Amino acid sequence: MAKPPTTPPTATPTMLRRVNAGKVLGVLNRARVMTGTGLIEATGLTRATVHAVCNDLISMGWVIELDPGRTSVGRPSRRFEFNGRAGYVLGIDIGAAKTTVLVSDLRGETVAKAGRPAVDVKTPGDRTRIVHETVVEALASAGVSDAQILAAGAGVAAPVDREGNILVDDEFWRRFDPGLSQRLTDLHGWPVLLENDANLAALGEHWRGEARNVDDLVVLLAGERFGSGLMDSGRLLHGSRGGAGEMVFLKLVEGVGDTHGIARIARENGTAAVADPAVQTSLRKVATNGAVTAEQVFSAAAAGDEVAHDILQDIAGRTARVVATLGILFNPELVVLGGAVAEGARALLPDLEKELAGYTTTPPRVAVSSLGDAIVSVGAVRHALNYVEQHALDLELGCRPD
């Protein structure tokens, strides 16, 4: 027997009130401060509805009513402000060598920052312990309690699928605890939104970096290992299991051959030059136990050291092949070089762009991130804020007024 046709549920007053509250809160979140009249114009709701919804949002803690101020004639208009201190979010960068935690208010302004090196990490559980300790330090510095945190974004150098699960098919990826999100939630009580670090870097750049107003974007983390975050029409690309943007394919690219990033290549080639007694270079004077850092190679090149300059030329050519491959595959408007090595990588741009033009007729624009080593944690904050905005009316505020 055929089933009777289903009808959509009837909109109830409670449902309509919730939809209207979400609409008003979204406008205030973007505009920060608006009058009742402005909200009426922006939302298309009636005056009575706007004021009733604002009263609800004030009682929930999401909105503050400001002094209407003086007007020359008539009744002063009510003024409403999004409460940026209604709660807080965390942005966590769980790197292989260091964990960084940002505490941010709901306007995206940093309240506190803490970082700890990932030393003596033998198991994934050790890494989770370091993350927990760094979070505790950051919260104490901010004077914020666990109850005031609404969500935490967290980035790891491994593929993460749309449900927040880490892909552990690779030995390097297995260094991260697959149960990290749940462990941190059990310890602190707030949801942990796990994401790939390069994807978070793309969110950070799109929000606060060089890629504002750019929706077709690749962010290339280029420190120890290459990793890329891909954005198409303003939307992150994950792939079926979270592997979109993984760079293992570089092993197949002529002139590249592995996933080693700019910092690693600079360090290894600089150290090799120091070890060769036939090579005349100022790097030998700054080496420690025969080893040099990537920063020392960049500094020596800037000071005119020919060996260091040649190393950077080789790196620029290699990086150009990486950027060209990504440009051909994904056709982005912009590729941003990011991570701790970003500022030094600025010196590579002239040679990189010259080489790039020889590999593709449609080379993307290339820029260096201004977010420095905060690029992933800033993106993690944005990830957490997106969650808060989507679920605002379901969240219990730790800063709720009496």
Coordinates of C-alpha atoms in Angstrom, one line a residue:
M1 CA 0.0 0.0 0.0
A2 CA 1.4 3.4 -0.9
K3 CA 2.4 5.7 1.9
P4 CA 0.4 8.9 2.2
P5 CA 2.4 12.0 1.2
T6 CA 4.3 13.6 4.1
T7 CA 3.8 17.3 4.9
P8 CA 6.5 19.5 6.3
P9 CA 6.1 20.3 10.0
T10 CA 4.1 23.3 10.8
A11 CA 6.2 26.2 12.1
T12 CA 5.5 26.7 15.8
P13 CA 5.9 30.0 17.7
T14 CA 8.9 28.4 19.5
M15 CA 10.5 27.4 16.2
L16 CA 9.9 30.9 14.7
R17 CA 11.3 32.6 17.8
R18 CA 14.4 30.5 17.5
V19 CA 14.9 31.2 13.8
N20 CA 14.4 34.9 14.5
A21 CA 16.9 34.8 17.4
G22 CA 19.5 33.2 15.2
K23 CA 19.0 35.8 12.5
V24 CA 19.3 38.8 14.9
L25 CA 22.3 37.2 16.6
G26 CA 24.1 36.6 13.3
V27 CA 23.6 40.3 12.3
L28 CA 24.8 41.6 15.7
N29 CA 27.8 39.2 15.6
R30 CA 29.0 40.8 12.3
A31 CA 28.0 44.4 13.1
R32 CA 28.9 44.3 16.8
V33 CA 26.6 47.3 17.7
M34 CA 23.3 48.2 16.2
T35 CA 20.1 50.1 17.0
G36 CA 16.7 48.5 17.1
T37 CA 15.9 50.3 13.9
G38 CA 19.1 49.0 12.2
L39 CA 18.2 45.4 13.2
I40 CA 14.7 45.8 11.8
E41 CA 16.2 47.0 8.4
A42 CA 18.9 44.3 8.4
T43 CA 16.6 41.4 9.3
G44 CA 13.2 42.4 7.8
L45 CA 11.5 41.5 11.1
T46 CA 8.9 43.7 12.8
R47 CA 9.9 46.1 15.6
A48 CA 8.0 44.0 18.2
T49 CA 9.8 40.8 17.1
V50 CA 13.2 42.4 17.1
H51 CA 12.8 43.8 20.6
A52 CA 11.3 40.6 22.0
V53 CA 14.2 38.6 20.5
C54 CA 16.8 41.0 21.8
N55 CA 15.2 40.7 25.3
D56 CA 15.6 37.0 25.1
L57 CA 19.2 37.2 23.9
I58 CA 20.0 39.7 26.7
S59 CA 18.6 37.2 29.3
M60 CA 20.7 34.4 27.7
G61 CA 23.9 36.5 27.9
W62 CA 24.5 36.8 24.2
V63 CA 23.6 40.5 23.9
I64 CA 24.2 43.6 26.0
E65 CA 21.9 46.7 25.8
L66 CA 23.8 49.9 25.7
D67 CA 22.9 53.4 26.9
P68 CA 20.8 54.8 24.0
G69 CA 22.5 58.2 24.2
R70 CA 20.9 61.6 23.8
T71 CA 18.8 62.5 20.7
S72 CA 17.4 65.9 19.9
V73 CA 13.8 64.8 19.3
G74 CA 11.7 61.7 19.9
R75 CA 12.3 58.6 21.9
P76 CA 15.9 57.4 21.8
S77 CA 16.4 54.1 19.9
R78 CA 17.6 51.1 21.9
R79 CA 21.2 50.1 21.1
F80 CA 22.3 46.5 21.3
E81 CA 25.8 45.0 21.3
F82 CA 27.0 41.4 20.7
N83 CA 28.6 40.3 23.9
G84 CA 32.1 39.3 22.9
R85 CA 32.8 38.1 26.5
A86 CA 29.8 35.9 26.7
G87 CA 32.3 33.0 26.5
Y88 CA 35.7 32.1 25.1
V89 CA 37.2 29.6 22.7
L90 CA 40.5 28.0 22.3
G91 CA 42.8 27.6 19.3
I92 CA 45.2 24.7 19.8
D93 CA 48.1 23.9 17.4
I94 CA 49.4 20.4 18.2
G95 CA 52.7 20.4 16.3
A96 CA 55.3 17.7 16.2
A97 CA 57.8 19.8 18.2
K98 CA 55.6 22.3 20.1
T99 CA 52.0 22.8 21.3
T100 CA 50.5 26.3 21.2
V101 CA 47.2 27.4 22.8
L102 CA 45.4 30.7 22.2
V103 CA 42.5 31.8 24.4
S104 CA 40.2 34.1 22.4
D105 CA 37.0 36.0 23.1
L106 CA 34.0 35.7 20.8
R107 CA 35.2 38.6 18.7
G108 CA 38.3 36.6 17.9
E109 CA 40.6 38.8 20.0
T110 CA 43.4 36.9 21.7
V111 CA 43.2 37.0 25.5
A112 CA 46.2 34.8 26.4
K113 CA 48.7 32.5 24.8
A114 CA 50.8 29.6 26.0
G115 CA 53.3 27.2 24.4
R116 CA 55.3 24.2 25.4
P117 CA 57.8 22.1 23.6
A118 CA 56.8 18.5 22.9
V119 CA 59.8 16.9 24.7
D120 CA 60.0 13.3 25.9
V121 CA 57.0 12.3 23.8
K122 CA 57.1 8.6 23.5
T123 CA 53.4 7.8 23.1
P124 CA 50.3 9.5 21.7
G125 CA 49.1 9.8 25.3
D126 CA 52.3 11.8 26.2
R127 CA 51.3 14.4 23.5
T128 CA 47.8 14.6 24.9
R129 CA 49.3 15.3 28.4
I130 CA 51.4 18.2 27.0
V131 CA 48.3 19.6 25.3
H132 CA 46.3 19.4 28.6
E133 CA 49.1 21.1 30.5
T134 CA 49.4 23.9 27.9
V135 CA 45.7 24.5 28.0
V136 CA 45.8 24.7 31.8
E137 CA 48.6 27.3 31.6
A138 CA 46.8 29.4 29.0
L139 CA 43.5 29.4 30.9
A140 CA 45.3 30.4 34.1
S141 CA 47.0 33.3 32.2
A142 CA 43.7 34.5 30.8
G143 CA 41.9 34.1 34.2
V144 CA 39.3 32.0 32.4
S145 CA 37.7 28.8 33.7
D146 CA 36.7 25.6 31.9
A147 CA 33.1 26.6 32.3
Q148 CA 33.6 29.7 30.3
I149 CA 35.0 27.8 27.3
L150 CA 32.4 27.1 24.6
A151 CA 34.6 25.1 22.2
A152 CA 38.2 24.4 21.2
G153 CA 39.6 24.0 17.7
A154 CA 42.7 21.8 17.5
G155 CA 45.1 21.2 14.6
V156 CA 47.3 18.1 14.0
A157 CA 49.7 17.3 11.2
A158 CA 47.6 14.4 10.0
P159 CA 44.6 13.9 7.7
V160 CA 41.3 14.5 9.6
D161 CA 38.0 13.5 8.1
R162 CA 34.8 15.6 8.2
E163 CA 33.8 13.9 11.5
G164 CA 37.0 14.8 13.2
N165 CA 38.7 11.4 13.0
I166 CA 42.5 11.1 12.5
L167 CA 43.7 8.9 9.6
V168 CA 46.5 6.8 11.1
D169 CA 47.6 4.9 8.0
D170 CA 51.1 6.6 8.0
E171 CA 53.8 6.2 10.7
F172 CA 54.1 9.9 11.2
W173 CA 50.3 10.4 11.6
R174 CA 50.3 7.6 14.3
R175 CA 52.2 10.0 16.6
F176 CA 49.0 11.8 17.3
D177 CA 46.4 10.3 19.7
P178 CA 43.3 9.2 17.7
G179 CA 41.3 9.6 21.0
L180 CA 42.7 13.1 21.7
S181 CA 39.4 14.9 21.3
Q182 CA 37.5 12.7 23.7
R183 CA 40.3 12.7 26.2
L184 CA 40.4 16.5 26.3
T185 CA 36.6 16.7 26.5
D186 CA 36.6 14.3 29.4
L187 CA 39.3 16.4 31.2
H188 CA 37.8 19.8 30.6
G189 CA 34.1 19.4 29.6
W190 CA 34.1 21.4 26.3
P191 CA 33.9 20.0 22.8
V192 CA 37.2 19.7 20.9
L193 CA 37.0 20.1 17.1
L194 CA 39.9 18.3 15.5
E195 CA 41.1 19.4 12.1
N196 CA 44.2 19.1 9.9
D197 CA 46.7 21.8 10.6
A198 CA 47.1 23.0 7.0
N199 CA 43.3 23.2 6.7
L200 CA 43.2 25.4 9.8
A201 CA 46.1 27.5 8.3
A202 CA 43.8 28.1 5.3
L203 CA 41.0 29.2 7.6
G204 CA 43.3 31.5 9.5
E205 CA 44.7 33.1 6.3
H206 CA 41.2 33.5 4.9
W207 CA 40.1 35.2 8.1
R208 CA 43.0 37.3 9.3
G209 CA 45.8 36.9 6.8
E210 CA 46.9 37.6 3.3
A211 CA 43.9 35.7 1.8
R212 CA 41.1 37.9 3.1
N213 CA 38.6 38.2 0.2
V214 CA 40.2 35.3 -1.6
D215 CA 38.0 32.2 -1.9
D216 CA 40.2 30.0 -4.1
L217 CA 43.2 29.4 -2.1
V218 CA 46.1 27.1 -1.2
V219 CA 48.0 27.5 2.0
L220 CA 51.3 25.7 1.9
L221 CA 52.9 24.9 5.3
A222 CA 56.5 24.7 4.4
G223 CA 58.5 24.1 7.6
E224 CA 59.8 20.6 8.3
R225 CA 57.3 18.9 6.0
F226 CA 55.1 20.3 3.2
G227 CA 51.4 20.3 3.9
S228 CA 48.6 22.1 2.1
G229 CA 45.2 23.4 3.0
L230 CA 42.8 23.8 0.1
M231 CA 39.9 26.2 -0.2
D232 CA 37.5 26.2 -3.2
S233 CA 34.9 29.0 -3.4
G234 CA 35.5 29.6 0.3
R235 CA 34.9 26.0 1.3
L236 CA 37.6 23.7 2.7
L237 CA 38.3 20.5 0.8
H238 CA 38.6 17.3 2.8
G239 CA 38.3 14.4 0.4
S240 CA 36.6 11.1 1.3
R241 CA 38.9 10.4 4.3
G242 CA 40.4 13.8 5.0
G243 CA 43.4 13.3 2.7
A244 CA 42.8 16.2 0.3
G245 CA 45.9 18.3 0.3
E246 CA 48.3 15.6 1.6
M247 CA 51.7 16.0 -0.1
V248 CA 53.0 12.4 -0.3
F249 CA 52.6 12.7 -4.1
L250 CA 55.6 15.0 -4.1
K251 CA 57.7 11.8 -4.0
L252 CA 56.6 11.4 -7.6
V253 CA 57.4 14.9 -8.7
E254 CA 60.6 15.4 -10.6
G255 CA 63.0 17.8 -8.9
V256 CA 61.2 17.4 -5.5
G257 CA 61.2 13.7 -4.6
D258 CA 60.0 14.0 -1.0
T259 CA 57.8 16.0 1.4
H260 CA 60.7 17.8 3.1
G261 CA 59.9 21.4 3.8
I262 CA 61.9 24.6 3.3
A263 CA 63.3 24.7 6.9
R264 CA 64.5 21.1 6.8
I265 CA 66.2 21.5 3.4
A266 CA 67.9 24.8 4.4
R267 CA 69.1 23.2 7.6
E268 CA 70.4 20.0 6.1
N269 CA 72.1 21.7 3.1
G270 CA 73.6 24.3 5.3
T271 CA 75.0 21.7 7.7
A272 CA 76.4 19.7 4.7
A273 CA 78.2 22.8 3.5
V274 CA 79.7 23.4 6.9
A275 CA 80.9 19.8 7.0
D276 CA 82.9 20.1 3.7
P277 CA 86.3 21.7 4.5
A278 CA 86.6 22.8 0.8
V279 CA 83.5 25.1 1.1
Q280 CA 84.1 28.7 2.1
T281 CA 81.1 29.9 4.0
S282 CA 80.3 32.2 7.0
L283 CA 77.9 29.5 8.2
R284 CA 80.9 27.7 9.8
K285 CA 81.2 30.6 12.3
V286 CA 77.7 30.3 13.6
A287 CA 77.4 26.5 13.5
T288 CA 76.8 24.6 16.8
N289 CA 78.5 21.2 16.9
G290 CA 78.7 21.4 13.1
A291 CA 75.0 22.1 12.6
V292 CA 73.2 25.2 11.4
T293 CA 69.6 26.3 11.6
A294 CA 67.4 27.4 8.7
E295 CA 67.3 30.9 10.2
Q296 CA 71.1 31.0 10.1
V297 CA 71.1 30.1 6.4
F298 CA 68.6 32.8 5.5
S299 CA 70.5 35.4 7.6
A300 CA 73.8 34.4 5.9
A301 CA 72.3 34.7 2.4
A302 CA 70.9 38.2 3.3
A303 CA 74.4 39.1 4.4
G304 CA 75.9 38.1 1.1
D305 CA 77.2 34.6 1.7
E306 CA 77.3 32.9 -1.7
V307 CA 76.9 29.4 -0.4
A308 CA 73.8 30.3 1.6
H309 CA 72.5 32.2 -1.4
D310 CA 72.9 29.1 -3.7
I311 CA 71.1 27.0 -1.1
L312 CA 68.2 29.3 -1.2
Q313 CA 68.2 29.4 -5.0
D314 CA 67.9 25.6 -5.0
I315 CA 65.1 25.7 -2.4
A316 CA 63.3 28.4 -4.5
G317 CA 63.4 26.2 -7.6
R318 CA 62.2 23.1 -5.7
T319 CA 59.4 25.1 -4.0
A320 CA 58.4 26.5 -7.4
R321 CA 57.8 22.9 -8.7
V322 CA 55.6 22.3 -5.6
V323 CA 53.6 25.5 -6.1
A324 CA 53.3 24.8 -9.9
T325 CA 51.9 21.3 -9.2
L326 CA 49.3 22.6 -6.8
G327 CA 48.5 25.5 -9.2
I328 CA 47.9 23.1 -12.1
L329 CA 45.8 20.6 -10.0
F330 CA 43.6 23.1 -8.1
N331 CA 43.9 26.4 -10.1
P332 CA 43.9 28.7 -7.0
E333 CA 44.0 32.5 -7.2
L334 CA 46.6 32.6 -4.4
V335 CA 49.2 30.3 -2.8
V336 CA 50.3 31.4 0.7
L337 CA 53.6 30.2 2.1
G338 CA 53.0 29.7 5.9
G339 CA 54.5 28.4 9.1
A340 CA 57.4 29.3 11.3
V341 CA 59.7 29.7 8.2
A342 CA 57.3 32.1 6.4
E343 CA 59.2 35.3 7.1
G344 CA 62.5 33.9 5.9
A345 CA 60.7 32.5 2.8
R346 CA 60.0 36.0 1.7
A347 CA 63.6 36.0 0.3
L348 CA 62.6 33.1 -2.0
L349 CA 59.8 34.9 -3.8
P350 CA 61.7 36.6 -6.7
D351 CA 63.4 33.3 -7.8
L352 CA 60.3 31.3 -7.0
E353 CA 58.1 33.4 -9.2
K354 CA 60.6 33.5 -12.0
E355 CA 60.8 29.6 -12.0
L356 CA 57.1 29.3 -11.6
A357 CA 56.3 31.1 -14.8
G358 CA 58.3 28.4 -16.7
Y359 CA 56.1 25.6 -15.4
T360 CA 52.6 26.8 -16.0
T361 CA 50.9 29.4 -18.2
T362 CA 48.4 30.2 -15.4
P363 CA 50.7 30.7 -12.3
P364 CA 48.9 31.6 -9.1
R365 CA 49.9 34.7 -7.2
V366 CA 52.3 33.7 -4.3
A367 CA 52.4 35.5 -1.0
V368 CA 54.0 34.9 2.4
S369 CA 51.8 34.7 5.5
S370 CA 51.9 37.5 8.0
L371 CA 50.6 35.3 10.7
G372 CA 54.0 33.7 11.4
D373 CA 54.0 30.6 13.7
A374 CA 50.4 31.5 14.9
I375 CA 48.9 30.6 11.6
V376 CA 47.4 27.2 12.7
S377 CA 46.3 28.4 16.1
V378 CA 44.5 31.4 14.6
G379 CA 42.7 29.1 12.2
A380 CA 41.8 26.9 15.1
V381 CA 40.2 29.9 16.8
R382 CA 38.2 30.6 13.7
H383 CA 37.1 26.9 13.5
A384 CA 35.9 27.1 17.1
L385 CA 34.1 30.4 16.5
N386 CA 32.3 28.8 13.5
Y387 CA 31.0 26.1 15.8
V388 CA 29.8 28.6 18.4
E389 CA 28.0 30.7 15.8
Q390 CA 26.3 27.6 14.4
H391 CA 25.2 26.3 17.8
A392 CA 24.9 29.5 19.8
L393 CA 21.3 29.0 20.9
D394 CA 22.1 25.5 22.2
L395 CA 25.1 26.5 24.3
E396 CA 25.0 27.2 28.0
L397 CA 27.1 30.3 28.7
G398 CA 29.5 30.2 31.7
C399 CA 29.3 34.0 31.7
R400 CA 25.5 34.1 31.8
P401 CA 24.2 37.1 33.7
D402 CA 22.3 36.6 37.0

